[in-house]
């Protein structure tokens, strides 16, 4: 099994985040807002902790002055294999997709209990406290492949499932397997330093499968047993200052 | 004073002018027959699928040309109409519908077809995927070729979709397990 056939075999989508390459520029966040119709809530609401971004970049300092360096970790939904958010949803709005092995949120089923966000150890989920507003000219660039969520709906990173579906459909219509690197979520596509890599872990020749074997690899809060599909790489001195 | 005003020719001239203006304004403001271009843009071209598909034998994909390639089947522009109606310029029954379409095209109108089936924002549907799977247009759209003006015959709701997906699983036990799971996976149809 060198490559995945369009629809007959399961995928295990995974993302590699190379912290040594991340400069904290925030392009992944911008790309995500644009791709996934995420509303901008304004300064006041952000101070109340109501930002809607699906990716956030956490900054921390390493070393002591004068030898001090800023490091950045982009954190998005970790698409856990054993997701703590799934079993607490009373209406099965969030569940594990068998075919893609990612954690899915079905917006039109969500009733907004927010149990899932409460149970997420990565604080990856955001809630629509208000109906979304897209001030001009932002309303002109809404992505038709993604729902505009309404008030009272929980949402989170989907690994850009609309792009996964599109590539799967194209590959199947053309009767060919999906190539490694063909599926690119918006953040991966936008990342200028290629700190983000996306692919199928079930394909042993994919770039993510190789990088996941790296000795620099680790997962966030691994001891919780959530089996995240986002794998971070962090080495010694190779990071960007 | 009164008498002299009524006798003055200026008074009569002004009167005639005011009445004339009022009649002119009323004539322009009154709604008349819409021009062919206006009709096309308002979505009121009485297009008959029965005449085009059943009688003339035009294939669905001739006008809905993106269905094999894209999620959207696409609705035709007036230019697509003109591929045939550049040559077929007369209606058999004496109505002047074809001439109206030609006039609308020549005046540069952009046709706006009315939506017959419209899915909510959270539904993902791909014509390409369904045609690749061998689903006929009529399975979901009803016998369009028998209809004059297209009407909604099938209620396309989640039950309708899932019924068919479940039937596929029942009738094709040889299907790969992942393929079966995909037919029932929420995100296959919900975005």
Short mmCIF file of C-alpha atoms in Angstrom, two decimals:
data_model
loop_
_atom_site.label_atom_id
_atom_site.label_comp_id
_atom_site.label_asym_id
_atom_site.label_seq_id
_atom_site.Cartn_x
_atom_site.Cartn_y
_atom_site.Cartn_z
CA UNK A 1 0.00 0.00 0.00
CA UNK A 2 2.09 2.85 -1.23
CA UNK A 3 -0.68 5.33 -1.94
CA UNK A 4 -4.24 5.80 -0.92
CA UNK A 5 -6.90 5.02 -3.44
CA UNK A 6 -9.51 7.79 -3.78
CA UNK A 7 -12.28 6.36 -1.65
CA UNK A 8 -11.75 2.71 -0.87
CA UNK A 9 -9.25 3.00 1.95
CA UNK A 10 -9.28 5.04 5.06
CA UNK A 11 -7.12 8.07 5.51
CA UNK A 12 -5.31 9.20 8.59
CA UNK A 13 -4.81 12.86 7.96
CA UNK A 14 -2.11 14.45 10.05
CA UNK A 15 -0.35 17.76 10.30
CA UNK A 16 3.27 18.38 11.13
CA UNK A 17 4.10 21.67 12.83
CA UNK A 18 7.81 22.42 12.83
CA UNK A 19 8.24 24.88 15.68
CA UNK A 20 11.86 25.42 14.68
CA UNK A 21 10.62 26.89 11.41
CA UNK A 22 7.70 28.89 12.77
CA UNK A 23 8.35 32.63 12.87
CA UNK A 24 5.00 33.49 14.43
CA UNK A 25 3.99 35.59 11.44
CA UNK A 26 0.33 34.65 11.76
CA UNK A 27 -0.35 34.01 8.08
CA UNK A 28 -1.89 30.63 8.99
CA UNK A 29 -4.45 32.45 11.10
CA UNK A 30 -5.30 34.91 8.33
CA UNK A 31 -5.58 32.14 5.75
CA UNK A 32 -7.84 30.19 8.07
CA UNK A 33 -10.14 33.18 8.60
CA UNK A 34 -10.42 33.65 4.86
CA UNK A 35 -10.93 30.00 3.98
CA UNK A 36 -13.38 29.07 6.69
CA UNK A 37 -15.66 32.13 6.88
CA UNK A 38 -14.58 32.98 10.39
CA UNK A 39 -16.12 36.23 11.61
CA UNK A 40 -14.00 39.02 13.06
CA UNK A 41 -15.39 39.89 16.49
CA UNK A 42 -13.50 43.05 17.33
CA UNK A 43 -11.14 44.10 20.08
CA UNK A 44 -13.69 44.30 22.86
CA UNK A 45 -14.95 40.75 22.44
CA UNK A 46 -11.42 39.39 22.14
CA UNK A 47 -10.66 40.86 25.56
CA UNK A 48 -13.57 38.82 26.87
CA UNK A 49 -11.99 35.70 25.39
CA UNK A 50 -14.48 35.43 22.53
CA UNK A 51 -12.09 35.39 19.59
CA UNK A 52 -13.18 33.05 16.81
CA UNK A 53 -9.85 32.02 15.25
CA UNK A 54 -9.40 28.29 14.71
CA UNK A 55 -5.61 28.60 14.99
CA UNK A 56 -3.84 30.56 17.64
CA UNK A 57 -0.14 31.17 18.02
CA UNK A 58 1.20 30.92 21.52
CA UNK A 59 4.43 32.76 22.24
CA UNK A 60 6.86 31.88 24.92
CA UNK A 61 10.34 32.97 25.87
CA UNK A 62 13.32 30.70 26.04
CA UNK A 63 16.54 31.49 27.89
CA UNK A 64 17.57 34.36 30.11
CA UNK A 65 18.43 37.88 29.13
CA UNK A 66 20.59 38.67 27.15
CA UNK A 67 20.42 35.23 25.51
CA UNK A 68 16.66 35.19 25.15
CA UNK A 69 14.57 33.96 22.24
CA UNK A 70 10.90 34.12 21.34
CA UNK A 71 9.37 30.86 20.21
CA UNK A 72 5.97 30.27 18.74
CA UNK A 73 3.58 27.33 18.75
CA UNK A 74 0.57 27.41 16.42
CA UNK A 75 -2.22 25.49 18.13
CA UNK A 76 -5.31 24.28 16.32
CA UNK A 77 -7.69 21.37 16.90
CA UNK A 78 -5.45 18.34 17.37
CA UNK A 79 -7.98 16.00 15.70
CA UNK A 80 -7.54 13.53 18.55
CA UNK A 81 -7.88 9.83 17.92
CA UNK A 82 -9.46 9.54 21.37
CA UNK A 83 -11.12 12.93 21.48
CA UNK A 84 -12.41 14.10 24.86
CA UNK A 85 -14.93 16.37 23.11
CA UNK A 86 -16.78 13.57 21.34
CA UNK A 87 -18.38 11.48 24.11
CA UNK A 88 -19.79 14.51 25.92
CA UNK A 89 -21.87 15.83 23.04
CA UNK A 90 -25.51 15.00 23.82
CA UNK A 91 -26.67 15.33 20.22
CA UNK A 92 -23.73 13.68 18.36
CA UNK A 93 -22.88 16.94 16.63
CA UNK A 94 -19.23 16.14 17.07
CA UNK A 95 -18.06 12.66 16.21
CA UNK A 96 -15.12 10.79 14.76
CA UNK A 97 -15.21 10.34 11.02
CA UNK A 98 -14.27 6.73 10.29
CA UNK A 99 -13.25 7.43 6.75
CA UNK A 100 -10.98 10.40 7.36
CA UNK A 101 -9.97 9.74 10.96
CA UNK A 102 -10.60 13.30 11.95
CA UNK A 103 -12.87 14.87 14.49
CA UNK A 104 -15.87 16.41 12.80
CA UNK A 105 -18.32 19.07 13.86
CA UNK A 106 -21.77 18.95 12.22
CA UNK A 107 -22.94 22.53 12.55
CA UNK A 108 -26.61 22.07 11.81
CA UNK A 109 -26.83 19.44 14.52
CA UNK A 110 -25.07 21.46 17.23
CA UNK A 111 -27.35 22.89 19.89
CA UNK A 112 -24.64 24.86 21.68
CA UNK A 113 -24.27 23.10 25.03
CA UNK A 114 -20.51 23.88 24.90
CA UNK A 115 -19.71 20.63 26.73
CA UNK A 116 -17.16 19.80 24.03
CA UNK A 117 -15.23 23.04 24.47
CA UNK A 118 -15.28 22.49 28.20
CA UNK A 119 -13.72 19.08 27.74
CA UNK A 120 -11.07 20.07 25.20
CA UNK A 121 -7.62 20.11 26.82
CA UNK A 122 -6.18 22.15 23.93
CA UNK A 123 -8.80 24.96 24.07
CA UNK A 124 -9.21 24.45 20.34
CA UNK A 125 -12.94 25.08 20.11
CA UNK A 126 -14.63 28.45 19.75
CA UNK A 127 -18.24 29.40 20.21
CA UNK A 128 -20.45 31.76 18.22
CA UNK A 129 -21.72 34.11 20.90
CA UNK A 130 -23.34 36.34 18.31
CA UNK A 131 -24.59 36.07 14.77
CA UNK A 132 -21.58 36.55 12.53
CA UNK A 133 -21.07 39.92 10.90
CA UNK A 134 -18.99 40.30 7.78
CA UNK A 135 -18.55 44.03 7.21
CA UNK A 136 -17.99 45.19 3.65
CA UNK A 137 -16.08 44.07 1.64
CA UNK A 138 -15.59 40.82 3.61
CA UNK A 139 -19.05 39.56 2.71
CA UNK A 140 -17.89 39.38 -0.92
CA UNK A 141 -15.23 36.77 -0.19
CA UNK A 142 -17.18 34.18 1.80
CA UNK A 143 -16.20 30.65 0.83
CA UNK A 144 -19.23 28.87 -0.65
CA UNK A 145 -17.80 25.48 0.37
CA UNK A 146 -18.03 26.31 4.05
CA UNK A 147 -21.17 27.03 6.05
CA UNK A 148 -21.54 30.45 7.63
CA UNK A 149 -22.22 29.41 11.20
CA UNK A 150 -24.93 31.16 13.13
CA UNK A 151 -25.22 32.16 16.76
CA UNK A 152 -25.04 29.38 19.34
CA UNK A 153 -22.89 27.01 17.28
CA UNK A 154 -19.59 25.51 18.35
CA UNK A 155 -16.85 25.39 15.75
CA UNK A 156 -13.22 24.41 15.34
CA UNK A 157 -10.49 23.53 12.88
CA UNK A 158 -11.67 20.89 10.41
CA UNK A 159 -8.33 20.30 8.65
CA UNK A 160 -10.17 22.11 5.83
CA UNK A 161 -12.35 19.08 5.17
CA UNK A 162 -13.91 20.85 2.20
CA UNK A 163 -10.51 20.72 0.48
CA UNK A 164 -10.01 17.08 1.44
CA UNK A 165 -13.40 16.23 -0.03
CA UNK A 166 -12.69 18.16 -3.20
CA UNK A 167 -9.41 16.36 -3.84
CA UNK A 168 -10.97 12.98 -3.02
CA UNK A 169 -13.76 13.64 -5.46
CA UNK A 170 -11.41 14.76 -8.21
CA UNK A 171 -9.13 11.77 -7.69
CA UNK A 172 -12.05 9.39 -7.73
CA UNK A 173 -13.59 10.92 -10.86
CA UNK A 174 -10.23 10.59 -12.60
CA UNK A 175 -9.73 7.08 -11.20
CA UNK A 176 -6.36 7.79 -9.61
CA UNK A 177 -4.97 7.73 -6.08
CA UNK A 178 -4.52 10.93 -4.10
CA UNK A 179 -0.98 12.23 -4.41
CA UNK A 180 1.00 13.16 -1.34
CA UNK A 181 0.76 16.92 -0.83
CA UNK A 182 -2.30 17.26 -3.03
CA UNK A 183 -4.52 18.07 -0.07
CA UNK A 184 -3.43 21.32 1.52
CA UNK A 185 -5.41 23.07 4.23
CA UNK A 186 -5.39 26.86 3.94
CA UNK A 187 -2.83 27.32 6.72
CA UNK A 188 -0.41 24.84 5.17
CA UNK A 189 -0.76 26.46 1.78
CA UNK A 190 -0.11 29.91 3.21
CA UNK A 191 2.80 29.12 5.56
CA UNK A 192 5.83 30.96 4.13
CA UNK A 193 8.45 28.92 5.98
CA UNK A 194 6.81 25.56 5.30
CA UNK A 195 6.61 24.95 9.01
CA UNK A 196 3.26 23.24 8.41
CA UNK A 197 3.04 20.00 6.43
CA UNK A 198 -0.15 18.06 5.80
CA UNK A 199 -0.67 14.53 4.55
CA UNK A 200 -1.83 10.99 5.14
CA UNK A 201 -0.09 8.98 7.86
CA UNK A 202 -1.47 5.77 6.36
CA UNK A 203 0.73 6.36 3.34
CA UNK A 204 4.19 5.30 4.56
CA UNK A 205 5.89 7.29 1.79
CA UNK A 206 4.17 10.57 2.58
CA UNK A 207 6.14 13.52 3.88
CA UNK A 208 4.19 13.58 7.14
CA UNK A 209 4.85 9.89 7.76
CA UNK A 210 8.57 10.50 7.37
CA UNK A 211 8.58 13.62 9.53
CA UNK A 212 6.52 11.86 12.20
CA UNK A 213 9.45 9.45 12.65
CA UNK A 214 11.79 12.33 13.42
CA UNK A 215 13.47 12.33 16.79
CA UNK A 216 12.30 15.93 17.15
CA UNK A 217 8.65 14.82 17.09
CA UNK A 218 6.35 15.21 20.04
CA UNK A 219 2.63 15.70 20.66
CA UNK A 220 0.90 18.17 22.91
CA UNK A 221 -0.23 16.79 26.29
CA UNK A 222 0.63 13.34 25.05
CA UNK A 223 0.20 11.74 28.47
CA UNK A 224 -3.54 12.47 28.37
CA UNK A 225 -3.88 9.68 25.82
CA UNK A 226 -5.80 11.79 23.34
CA UNK A 227 -3.69 10.56 20.40
CA UNK A 228 -3.50 13.86 18.53
CA UNK A 229 -3.09 13.93 14.76
CA UNK A 230 -1.03 17.10 14.97
CA UNK A 231 2.63 16.33 15.50
CA UNK A 232 5.06 19.01 16.57
CA UNK A 233 8.76 19.07 15.78
CA UNK A 234 11.19 20.82 18.02
CA UNK A 235 14.92 20.43 18.06
CA UNK A 236 17.91 21.99 19.72
CA UNK A 237 19.34 25.19 18.31
CA UNK A 238 17.88 25.03 14.84
CA UNK A 239 15.06 27.42 15.62
CA UNK A 240 14.51 30.87 14.19
CA UNK A 241 15.53 33.67 16.50
CA UNK B 1 -59.15 90.99 -12.77
CA UNK B 2 -60.56 87.46 -12.90
CA UNK B 3 -61.93 87.89 -16.38
CA UNK B 4 -58.77 89.30 -17.78
CA UNK B 5 -56.75 86.27 -16.53
CA UNK B 6 -59.12 83.75 -18.11
CA UNK B 7 -58.95 85.63 -21.38
CA UNK B 8 -55.18 85.85 -21.50
CA UNK B 9 -53.62 83.45 -24.06
CA UNK B 10 -50.67 82.85 -21.69
CA UNK B 11 -53.05 81.24 -19.15
CA UNK B 12 -54.33 78.74 -21.75
CA UNK B 13 -50.87 77.97 -23.03
CA UNK B 14 -49.67 77.18 -19.50
CA UNK B 15 -52.72 74.99 -18.92
CA UNK B 16 -52.13 72.95 -22.06
CA UNK B 17 -48.47 72.52 -21.11
CA UNK B 18 -49.34 71.20 -17.61
CA UNK B 19 -51.96 68.72 -18.88
CA UNK B 20 -49.62 67.51 -21.62
CA UNK B 21 -46.79 66.95 -19.18
CA UNK B 22 -49.07 64.98 -16.86
CA UNK B 23 -50.21 62.67 -19.69
CA UNK B 24 -46.60 62.16 -20.82
CA UNK B 25 -45.43 61.27 -17.33
CA UNK B 26 -48.30 58.84 -16.82
CA UNK B 27 -47.49 57.08 -20.09
CA UNK B 28 -43.85 56.51 -19.19
CA UNK B 29 -44.61 55.47 -15.63
CA UNK B 30 -47.39 52.99 -16.44
CA UNK B 31 -46.11 49.39 -16.48
CA UNK B 32 -46.34 47.98 -19.97
CA UNK B 33 -45.13 44.69 -21.43
CA UNK B 34 -41.54 44.00 -20.25
CA UNK B 35 -38.97 43.89 -23.00
CA UNK B 36 -37.44 40.45 -23.76
CA UNK B 37 -34.24 41.52 -22.02
CA UNK B 38 -36.16 42.50 -18.89
CA UNK B 39 -38.03 39.21 -18.98
CA UNK B 40 -34.77 37.25 -19.20
CA UNK B 41 -33.21 39.14 -16.33
CA UNK B 42 -36.30 38.68 -14.19
CA UNK B 43 -36.18 34.93 -14.75
CA UNK B 44 -39.44 34.76 -16.65
CA UNK B 45 -38.41 32.98 -19.84
CA UNK B 46 -41.05 30.23 -20.15
CA UNK B 47 -38.52 27.52 -21.02
CA UNK B 48 -40.06 24.13 -21.72
CA UNK B 49 -37.95 21.05 -20.95
CA UNK B 50 -40.55 18.90 -22.66
CA UNK B 51 -40.06 20.70 -26.00
CA UNK B 52 -36.27 20.71 -25.75
CA UNK B 53 -35.56 17.29 -24.26
CA UNK B 54 -38.41 15.04 -25.34
CA UNK B 55 -39.25 16.58 -28.72
CA UNK B 56 -35.93 18.03 -29.84
CA UNK B 57 -33.77 15.41 -28.10
CA UNK B 58 -31.30 17.78 -26.45
CA UNK B 59 -29.20 16.04 -23.79
CA UNK B 60 -29.25 17.33 -20.20
CA UNK B 61 -25.49 17.87 -20.31
CA UNK B 62 -25.71 20.14 -23.34
CA UNK B 63 -27.12 22.96 -21.23
CA UNK B 64 -26.09 21.80 -17.74
CA UNK B 65 -22.58 21.36 -18.98
CA UNK B 66 -20.63 21.40 -15.72
CA UNK B 67 -22.42 18.44 -14.14
CA UNK B 68 -19.70 15.95 -15.09
CA UNK B 69 -16.87 18.22 -14.03
CA UNK B 70 -18.00 20.22 -11.03
CA UNK B 71 -20.21 20.10 -7.96
CA UNK B 72 -22.65 22.49 -9.65
CA UNK B 73 -24.50 21.30 -12.75
CA UNK B 74 -24.59 24.95 -13.92
CA UNK B 75 -27.44 26.78 -15.65
CA UNK B 76 -26.95 27.90 -19.25
CA UNK B 77 -26.30 31.43 -20.44
CA UNK B 78 -28.22 32.94 -23.36
CA UNK B 79 -25.18 32.19 -25.48
CA UNK B 80 -25.87 28.48 -24.97
CA UNK B 81 -29.44 29.06 -26.21
CA UNK B 82 -28.02 30.79 -29.27
CA UNK B 83 -25.91 27.79 -30.35
CA UNK B 84 -29.19 26.36 -31.64
CA UNK B 85 -31.43 29.37 -31.89
CA UNK B 86 -29.10 31.19 -34.21
CA UNK B 87 -30.51 28.75 -36.78
CA UNK B 88 -33.85 27.72 -35.29
CA UNK B 89 -35.51 31.09 -35.23
CA UNK B 90 -39.19 30.24 -35.60
CA UNK B 91 -41.62 28.67 -33.13
CA UNK B 92 -43.78 25.94 -34.61
CA UNK B 93 -46.86 27.02 -32.71
CA UNK B 94 -46.62 30.64 -33.76
CA UNK B 95 -45.71 32.04 -30.35
CA UNK B 96 -42.80 34.38 -30.56
CA UNK B 97 -40.81 32.93 -27.69
CA UNK B 98 -37.71 32.16 -29.72
CA UNK B 99 -37.65 35.66 -31.13
CA UNK B 100 -37.82 37.01 -27.62
CA UNK B 101 -34.80 34.95 -26.57
CA UNK B 102 -32.89 36.18 -29.63
CA UNK B 103 -33.81 39.76 -28.86
CA UNK B 104 -32.78 39.35 -25.23
CA UNK B 105 -29.44 37.93 -26.34
CA UNK B 106 -28.86 40.72 -28.84
CA UNK B 107 -29.58 43.38 -26.27
CA UNK B 108 -26.87 41.86 -24.07
CA UNK B 109 -29.17 40.66 -21.29
CA UNK B 110 -27.94 38.13 -18.73
CA UNK B 111 -30.53 35.48 -18.07
CA UNK B 112 -31.43 34.75 -14.47
CA UNK B 113 -33.03 31.32 -14.16
CA UNK B 114 -35.27 30.80 -11.14
CA UNK B 115 -34.16 28.26 -8.50
CA UNK B 116 -36.36 25.18 -8.48
CA UNK B 117 -34.30 23.11 -6.07
CA UNK B 118 -32.23 24.91 -3.51
CA UNK B 119 -30.28 23.24 -0.74
CA UNK B 120 -29.54 24.92 2.60
CA UNK B 121 -26.11 26.41 3.22
CA UNK B 122 -24.91 23.45 5.30
CA UNK B 123 -25.40 20.85 2.57
CA UNK B 124 -22.58 19.73 0.34
CA UNK B 125 -23.76 18.08 -2.85
CA UNK B 126 -21.70 17.24 -5.88
CA UNK B 127 -23.24 16.51 -9.27
CA UNK B 128 -19.90 15.15 -10.46
CA UNK B 129 -19.72 12.55 -7.68
CA UNK B 130 -23.27 11.37 -8.31
CA UNK B 131 -22.92 11.18 -12.08
CA UNK B 132 -19.64 9.30 -11.64
CA UNK B 133 -21.57 6.87 -9.45
CA UNK B 134 -24.08 6.30 -12.24
CA UNK B 135 -27.04 8.15 -10.76
CA UNK B 136 -29.48 9.35 -13.43
CA UNK B 137 -30.62 12.99 -13.37
CA UNK B 138 -34.25 11.87 -13.04
CA UNK B 139 -33.55 9.98 -9.80
CA UNK B 140 -33.42 13.25 -7.94
CA UNK B 141 -35.03 15.74 -10.32
CA UNK B 142 -38.05 13.69 -11.41
CA UNK B 143 -39.18 13.30 -15.03
CA UNK B 144 -37.94 16.71 -16.14
CA UNK B 145 -38.20 15.74 -19.81
CA UNK B 146 -42.00 15.50 -19.45
CA UNK B 147 -42.40 18.87 -17.79
CA UNK B 148 -43.15 22.15 -19.50
CA UNK B 149 -41.96 24.69 -16.99
CA UNK B 150 -39.89 22.68 -14.51
CA UNK B 151 -41.55 22.10 -11.20
CA UNK B 152 -40.42 20.56 -7.94
CA UNK B 153 -41.57 16.93 -7.94
CA UNK B 154 -39.10 15.43 -5.46
CA UNK B 155 -38.64 16.60 -1.90
CA UNK B 156 -34.86 16.61 -1.58
CA UNK B 157 -34.40 16.29 2.15
CA UNK B 158 -31.98 14.30 4.27
CA UNK B 159 -34.29 11.28 4.38
CA UNK B 160 -34.45 11.20 0.60
CA UNK B 161 -30.63 11.26 0.32
CA UNK B 162 -30.06 8.67 3.05
CA UNK B 163 -32.72 6.30 1.66
CA UNK B 164 -30.79 6.11 -1.57
CA UNK B 165 -27.39 5.84 0.14
CA UNK B 166 -28.66 2.98 2.31
CA UNK B 167 -30.13 1.25 -0.74
CA UNK B 168 -26.72 1.38 -2.42
CA UNK B 169 -25.13 -0.31 0.58
CA UNK B 170 -27.82 -3.01 0.62
CA UNK B 171 -27.66 -3.68 -3.09
CA UNK B 172 -23.87 -3.64 -3.40
CA UNK B 173 -22.49 -5.87 -0.65
CA UNK B 174 -19.20 -6.09 -2.56
CA UNK B 175 -18.54 -2.40 -1.90
CA UNK B 176 -15.43 -1.63 0.17
CA UNK B 177 -16.12 -1.07 3.86
CA UNK B 178 -14.75 2.48 3.70
CA UNK B 179 -16.95 3.27 0.75
CA UNK B 180 -19.97 2.12 2.72
CA UNK B 181 -18.93 4.17 5.72
CA UNK B 182 -18.50 7.19 3.50
CA UNK B 183 -22.08 6.91 2.23
CA UNK B 184 -23.32 7.35 5.80
CA UNK B 185 -20.65 9.71 7.13
CA UNK B 186 -22.14 13.06 8.19
CA UNK B 187 -19.41 15.14 6.56
CA UNK B 188 -19.97 13.49 3.21
CA UNK B 189 -23.03 15.71 2.81
CA UNK B 190 -22.69 18.30 5.56
CA UNK B 191 -20.17 21.05 5.42
#
